[in-house]
mmCIF file of C-alpha atoms in Angstrom:
data_model
loop_
_atom_site.group_PDB
_atom_site.id
_atom_site.type_symbol
_atom_site.label_atom_id
_atom_site.label_comp_id
_atom_site.label_asym_id
_atom_site.label_seq_id
_atom_site.Cartn_x
_atom_site.Cartn_y
_atom_site.Cartn_z
ATOM 1 C CA MET C 26 2.908 -1.264 -16.431
ATOM 2 C CA LYS C 27 1.750 1.375 -18.842
ATOM 3 C CA LYS C 28 -0.602 4.171 -17.883
ATOM 4 C CA ILE C 29 -4.192 3.009 -18.131
ATOM 5 C CA LYS C 30 -7.263 4.866 -19.309
ATOM 6 C CA THR C 31 -9.788 6.455 -16.993
ATOM 7 C CA LEU C 32 -13.233 4.841 -17.394
ATOM 8 C CA PHE C 33 -15.153 8.090 -17.911
ATOM 9 C CA VAL C 34 -14.175 11.190 -19.893
ATOM 10 C CA ARG C 35 -12.660 13.836 -17.616
ATOM 11 C CA VAL C 36 -12.934 17.618 -17.814
ATOM 12 C CA PHE C 37 -10.543 19.950 -16.068
ATOM 13 C CA ASP C 38 -11.791 22.768 -13.858
ATOM 14 C CA GLY C 39 -8.871 25.090 -14.607
ATOM 15 C CA LYS C 40 -6.950 24.039 -11.493
ATOM 16 C CA HIS C 41 -5.754 20.765 -13.029
ATOM 17 C CA LYS C 42 -8.345 18.859 -10.986
ATOM 18 C CA PRO C 43 -10.281 16.640 -13.365
ATOM 19 C CA ILE C 44 -13.912 15.729 -12.791
ATOM 20 C CA VAL C 45 -15.526 12.903 -14.743
ATOM 21 C CA THR C 46 -18.556 13.194 -16.952
ATOM 22 C CA GLU C 47 -21.073 10.404 -17.566
ATOM 23 C CA GLU C 48 -19.533 9.896 -21.024
ATOM 24 C CA ILE C 49 -17.627 6.625 -21.257
ATOM 25 C CA GLU C 50 -14.032 6.823 -22.512
ATOM 26 C CA ALA C 51 -13.703 5.296 -25.992
ATOM 27 C CA GLY C 52 -12.650 1.668 -25.709
ATOM 28 C CA CYS C 53 -13.903 1.249 -22.129
ATOM 29 C CA GLU C 54 -17.506 0.302 -22.933
ATOM 30 C CA TRP C 55 -16.792 -3.287 -21.887
ATOM 31 C CA VAL C 56 -16.842 -2.234 -18.222
ATOM 32 C CA LEU C 57 -20.462 -1.046 -18.286
ATOM 33 C CA ASN C 58 -21.329 -4.163 -20.314
ATOM 34 C CA GLY C 59 -20.287 -6.212 -17.262
ATOM 35 C CA GLU C 60 -17.094 -7.652 -18.752
ATOM 36 C CA GLY C 61 -13.955 -8.205 -16.699
ATOM 37 C CA LYS C 62 -13.552 -7.889 -12.960
ATOM 38 C CA ALA C 63 -13.516 -4.870 -10.677
ATOM 39 C CA THR C 64 -10.546 -4.731 -8.297
ATOM 40 C CA ARG C 65 -9.333 -2.397 -5.589
ATOM 41 C CA LYS C 66 -6.822 0.282 -6.591
ATOM 42 C CA TYR C 67 -4.304 0.734 -3.796
ATOM 43 C CA ASP C 68 -2.433 3.995 -3.230
ATOM 44 C CA GLY C 69 1.248 3.162 -3.109
ATOM 45 C CA THR C 70 3.951 2.739 -5.707
ATOM 46 C CA CYS C 71 3.868 0.371 -8.655
ATOM 47 C CA CYS C 72 6.465 -2.428 -8.832
ATOM 48 C CA LEU C 73 7.285 -5.323 -11.122
ATOM 49 C CA ILE C 74 8.530 -8.725 -10.022
ATOM 50 C CA LYS C 75 10.329 -10.453 -12.880
ATOM 51 C CA ASP C 76 12.630 -13.466 -12.741
ATOM 52 C CA GLY C 77 13.165 -13.134 -8.990
ATOM 53 C CA GLU C 78 14.012 -9.413 -9.121
ATOM 54 C CA ILE C 79 12.045 -6.339 -8.058
ATOM 55 C CA TYR C 80 11.762 -3.305 -10.317
ATOM 56 C CA LYS C 81 10.430 0.159 -9.561
ATOM 57 C CA ARG C 82 8.634 2.397 -11.977
ATOM 58 C CA TYR C 83 10.575 5.269 -13.502
ATOM 59 C CA ASP C 84 8.745 8.010 -15.360
ATOM 60 C CA PHE C 85 11.010 9.065 -18.201
ATOM 61 C CA LYS C 86 10.103 12.571 -19.361
ATOM 62 C CA PRO C 87 11.771 15.059 -21.658
ATOM 63 C CA GLY C 88 14.882 16.427 -19.977
ATOM 64 C CA ARG C 89 15.500 13.374 -17.773
ATOM 65 C CA LYS C 90 18.216 10.796 -18.299
ATOM 66 C CA LEU C 91 17.044 7.228 -18.889
ATOM 67 C CA PRO C 92 18.790 4.798 -16.507
ATOM 68 C CA VAL C 93 20.869 2.021 -18.045
ATOM 69 C CA GLY C 94 18.866 -1.196 -18.417
ATOM 70 C CA ALA C 95 15.464 0.515 -18.127
ATOM 71 C CA ILE C 96 12.633 -1.553 -19.624
ATOM 72 C CA PRO C 97 9.860 0.417 -21.369
ATOM 73 C CA CYS C 98 6.320 -0.257 -20.098
ATOM 74 C CA GLN C 99 4.731 0.890 -23.345
ATOM 75 C CA GLU C 100 5.832 1.471 -26.929
ATOM 76 C CA ALA C 101 6.128 5.261 -26.827
ATOM 77 C CA ALA C 102 5.641 8.303 -24.639
ATOM 78 C CA ASP C 103 2.104 9.494 -23.948
ATOM 79 C CA GLU C 104 1.220 11.911 -26.741
ATOM 80 C CA PHE C 105 -0.388 14.422 -24.354
ATOM 81 C CA THR C 106 1.816 14.360 -21.244
ATOM 82 C CA GLY C 107 5.118 13.181 -22.691
ATOM 83 C CA HIS C 108 5.431 10.669 -19.842
ATOM 84 C CA PHE C 109 7.077 7.388 -20.773
ATOM 85 C CA PRO C 110 7.022 4.828 -17.918
ATOM 86 C CA HIS C 111 9.854 2.311 -17.606
ATOM 87 C CA TRP C 112 10.895 -0.387 -15.137
ATOM 88 C CA VAL C 113 14.262 0.000 -13.400
ATOM 89 C CA LYS C 114 15.762 -2.841 -11.357
ATOM 90 C CA CYS C 115 16.046 -2.023 -7.649
ATOM 91 C CA ASP C 116 19.579 -2.004 -6.288
ATOM 92 C CA PRO C 117 20.098 -3.424 -2.763
ATOM 93 C CA ASN C 118 23.033 -0.997 -2.359
ATOM 94 C CA ASN C 119 20.996 2.090 -3.278
ATOM 95 C CA PRO C 120 19.417 3.789 -0.220
ATOM 96 C CA ALA C 121 16.570 5.014 -2.466
ATOM 97 C CA ASP C 122 15.545 1.370 -3.034
ATOM 98 C CA LYS C 123 15.722 0.316 0.635
ATOM 99 C CA TRP C 124 11.965 -0.030 1.239
ATOM 100 C CA HIS C 125 11.343 -1.816 -2.068
ATOM 101 C CA ILE C 126 14.035 -4.379 -1.241
ATOM 102 C CA GLN C 127 12.835 -4.885 2.358
ATOM 103 C CA ALA C 128 9.227 -5.509 1.286
ATOM 104 C CA PHE C 129 10.385 -7.875 -1.458
ATOM 105 C CA VAL C 130 12.635 -10.049 0.710
ATOM 106 C CA LYS C 131 9.826 -10.490 3.284
ATOM 107 C CA ARG C 132 7.746 -12.370 0.685
ATOM 108 C CA VAL C 133 8.221 -16.067 -0.042
ATOM 109 C CA ASN C 134 7.665 -17.451 -3.550
ATOM 110 C CA VAL C 135 6.705 -14.139 -5.138
ATOM 111 C CA GLU C 136 5.141 -14.728 -8.552
ATOM 112 C CA ASP C 137 6.124 -12.615 -11.537
ATOM 113 C CA GLY C 138 3.695 -9.770 -12.113
ATOM 114 C CA THR C 139 2.894 -6.227 -11.111
ATOM 115 C CA TYR C 140 2.288 -5.185 -7.526
ATOM 116 C CA GLU C 141 1.469 -2.107 -5.492
ATOM 117 C CA LEU C 142 3.927 -1.445 -2.678
ATOM 118 C CA VAL C 143 1.943 0.026 0.212
ATOM 119 C CA GLY C 144 2.727 0.861 3.809
ATOM 120 C CA GLU C 145 4.295 3.440 6.057
ATOM 121 C CA HIS C 146 6.971 4.453 3.531
ATOM 122 C CA PHE C 147 4.581 4.878 0.584
ATOM 123 C CA GLN C 148 1.862 7.552 0.487
ATOM 124 C CA SER C 149 1.992 7.627 4.317
ATOM 125 C CA ASN C 150 0.142 4.282 4.485
ATOM 126 C CA ILE C 151 -3.012 6.074 3.380
ATOM 127 C CA ASP C 152 -4.758 2.744 2.701
ATOM 128 C CA GLY C 153 -4.073 1.561 6.254
ATOM 129 C CA VAL C 154 -3.166 -1.881 4.907
ATOM 130 C CA VAL C 155 -0.426 -2.674 7.423
ATOM 131 C CA GLN C 156 0.271 -1.778 11.061
ATOM 132 C CA SER C 157 3.947 -1.106 10.342
ATOM 133 C CA GLY C 158 6.386 -1.632 7.522
ATOM 134 C CA ASP C 159 5.443 -2.152 3.894
ATOM 135 C CA VAL C 160 3.831 -4.924 1.867
ATOM 136 C CA LEU C 161 3.509 -5.896 -1.794
ATOM 137 C CA VAL C 162 -0.112 -6.306 -2.946
ATOM 138 C CA ARG C 163 -0.605 -8.074 -6.262
ATOM 139 C CA HIS C 164 -2.536 -5.977 -8.779
ATOM 140 C CA GLY C 165 -6.026 -7.367 -9.303
ATOM 141 C CA ALA C 166 -5.954 -9.476 -6.127
ATOM 142 C CA THR C 167 -8.783 -7.734 -4.249
ATOM 143 C CA VAL C 168 -11.970 -8.263 -6.264
ATOM 144 C CA LEU C 169 -14.907 -5.907 -5.635
ATOM 145 C CA ASP C 170 -18.647 -6.247 -6.215
ATOM 146 C CA VAL C 171 -19.560 -2.980 -7.944
ATOM 147 C CA GLU C 172 -22.724 -2.060 -9.847
ATOM 148 C CA ARG C 173 -21.624 -1.350 -13.446
ATOM 149 C CA THR C 174 -23.330 2.004 -13.966
ATOM 150 C CA PHE C 175 -22.052 5.567 -13.614
ATOM 151 C CA GLU C 176 -24.120 6.074 -10.441
ATOM 152 C CA GLY C 177 -23.264 2.622 -9.080
ATOM 153 C CA ILE C 178 -19.528 3.230 -9.444
ATOM 154 C CA LYS C 179 -19.807 6.767 -8.073
ATOM 155 C CA ASN C 180 -21.783 5.568 -5.043
ATOM 156 C CA TYR C 181 -19.351 2.714 -4.390
ATOM 157 C CA LEU C 182 -16.426 5.123 -4.272
ATOM 158 C CA ARG C 183 -18.378 7.597 -2.142
ATOM 159 C CA ASP C 184 -19.247 4.878 0.382
ATOM 160 C CA ASN C 185 -15.892 3.047 0.543
ATOM 161 C CA GLU C 186 -12.608 4.624 1.617
ATOM 162 C CA ILE C 187 -10.416 3.304 -1.167
ATOM 163 C CA GLU C 188 -8.365 5.183 -3.744
ATOM 164 C CA GLY C 189 -10.241 3.722 -6.664
ATOM 165 C CA ILE C 190 -11.178 0.780 -8.845
ATOM 166 C CA VAL C 191 -9.231 -0.909 -11.639
ATOM 167 C CA PHE C 192 -11.242 -2.986 -14.092
ATOM 168 C CA HIS C 193 -9.377 -5.958 -15.608
ATOM 169 C CA ARG C 194 -10.515 -7.644 -18.808
ATOM 170 C CA GLU C 195 -9.449 -11.212 -19.636
ATOM 171 C CA ASN C 196 -7.543 -10.022 -22.734
ATOM 172 C CA GLY C 197 -5.316 -7.822 -20.553
ATOM 173 C CA GLU C 198 -7.120 -4.518 -21.109
ATOM 174 C CA MET C 199 -7.584 -2.353 -18.044
ATOM 175 C CA CYS C 200 -9.138 0.950 -17.094
ATOM 176 C CA LYS C 201 -9.446 2.776 -13.798
ATOM 177 C CA ILE C 202 -11.544 5.265 -11.896
ATOM 178 C CA LYS C 203 -10.487 7.084 -8.725
ATOM 179 C CA ARG C 204 -12.624 8.618 -6.013
ATOM 180 C CA SER C 205 -10.950 11.959 -6.754
ATOM 181 C CA ASP C 206 -12.321 11.762 -10.329
ATOM 182 C CA PHE C 207 -15.763 12.327 -8.786
ATOM 183 C CA GLY C 208 -14.490 15.124 -6.528
ATOM 184 C CA PHE C 209 -14.418 12.924 -3.402
ATOM 185 C CA ASN C 210 -11.534 13.535 -1.004
ATOM 186 C CA TRP C 211 -8.989 10.815 -0.448
ATOM 187 C CA ILE C 212 -8.491 11.188 3.278
ATOM 188 C CA LYS C 213 -5.437 9.818 5.018
ATOM 189 C CA LYS C 214 -6.549 6.968 7.243
ATOM 190 C CA GLY C 215 -3.233 5.231 7.824
ATOM 191 C CA VAL C 216 -2.785 3.072 10.879
ATOM 192 C CA SER C 217 -0.855 4.810 13.661
#
């Protein structure tokens, strides 16, 4: 899954903490026009299920070695950051892939697609989705009812303890907005 645009133009405060403006990012106007669906953005790690295998995301940057068999998520590296996301198949014999594999084998009939792996081993279970262990959540599965205005989106994120919103358009386009883009804290609320 390639990096997706942020809905509103961001400005940086000098400490690398972006804050959004009310200006819509070019190409994202469809969101405020009411197109597509708003879905919950979970705070975990992105995975791909393809042909009965689980893949983790690998951010290939200058100076890093690209693993054998890596599948690019987009055509080229980001022109600003140099990041170039790829998918790398998880290895059941690699201790670094242990939690990915365990969450994957717990599921029955997992459809191909992208998922967020959330739980106690990913971002400290900040979403509080599970009591223990980890779970795969299909991207776009949790649909939200959000007013499609700058203030409506800002207020929704202020009032709901979620990482953010991803807007999905029927043609496959997506854009996102996170609570931190508005300067709201993302407080750990994991289940203990």
